[in-house]
Amino acid sequence: QDGLKRCLAEFGKQLAWVERLDVTLGPVADPVAQSASSTDAVDPENDFQREMSFYRQAQAAVLEALPRLRELQVPTRRPDDYFAEMAKSDQQMQKIRQKLKSKQEAMERSEKAKQLRAMRKYGKKVQTEILQRRQKEKKNMLNAVKKYQKGLSDKLDFLDDDQTSSQGNKKGSASQRTKKGPNAKRRYKNQKFGFGGKKKGSKWNTKESFNDVSSFQSKVAHSKGPGKARKGGKKALNKRPGKRARQKMKNRAR
């Protein structure tokens, strides 16, 4: 009781308003409802209504107190050259800045990695679809060939379809070649190198070539041609001179 009485006595002191700065007002009228909202209309369980009531009451107090302070010539604005001491040092703020920067870089790297994974996933999906389509086309082609071999079908349309699909994969549907047959490069190679055929073992003897002796030359076979030493005869005229003869020729030339 003694403490309460002392507090009551302090409240009863007649001090100037500039020393007390007490303003007791109701909230400002709600501009939406166009009426002053009473405390009974505020739902204490509704956080938004409660905070808005506090905000409007503080707004009413400011609108009442500012003109009175200006009449008493009390400054209400902070000077432009006012510097307040920071609660944290520059070293601490630098550490916080570095931490925020590293966190942002980690988030950017994570986002880039996520995009790369999405691109790889999409590329793998497209590749899988292409492989499945090729397998399906190959399977249809094999089925058509089997039907043709068994005589169940006499159509060769699948060959045209295969050629058209291969051309479409290379140049697209808009640039398909209308001419049939080999292209210019293939025709040039055919003209230069022939049309293929048997290559390995093409120089082997056959029964017809073995029996054909029309190109046989006895003089060449028995070393009787020009430039060769005849059996029991003279040596060839273009034989290389001996070592001594070559040495004598060199001495004469000097």
Coordinates of N, CA, C and O in Angstrom, one line a residue, residues 1-10:
Q1 N 0.8 -1.2 0.0 CA 0.0 0.0 0.0 C 0.9 1.3 0.0 O 0.5 2.3 -0.7
D2 N 1.9 1.2 0.7 CA 2.8 2.4 0.8 C 3.4 2.7 -0.6 O 3.5 3.9 -1.0
G3 N 3.8 1.7 -1.3 CA 4.4 1.9 -2.7 C 3.3 2.4 -3.6 O 3.6 3.3 -4.5
L4 N 2.1 1.9 -3.5 CA 1.1 2.4 -4.4 C 0.8 3.8 -4.1 O 0.5 4.6 -5.0
K5 N 0.8 4.2 -2.9 CA 0.5 5.6 -2.5 C 1.6 6.5 -3.0 O 1.3 7.6 -3.5
R6 N 2.8 6.1 -2.9 CA 3.9 6.9 -3.5 C 3.8 7.1 -5.0 O 4.0 8.2 -5.5
C7 N 3.4 6.0 -5.7 CA 3.2 6.1 -7.1 C 2.1 7.1 -7.5 O 2.1 7.9 -8.4
L8 N 1.0 7.0 -6.7 CA -0.2 7.9 -6.9 C 0.2 9.3 -6.6 O -0.2 10.2 -7.3
A9 N 1.1 9.5 -5.6 CA 1.5 10.9 -5.3 C 2.4 11.4 -6.5 O 2.3 12.6 -6.8
E10 N 3.2 10.6 -7.1 CA 4.0 11.0 -8.2 C 3.1 11.4 -9.4 O 3.3 12.3 -10.2

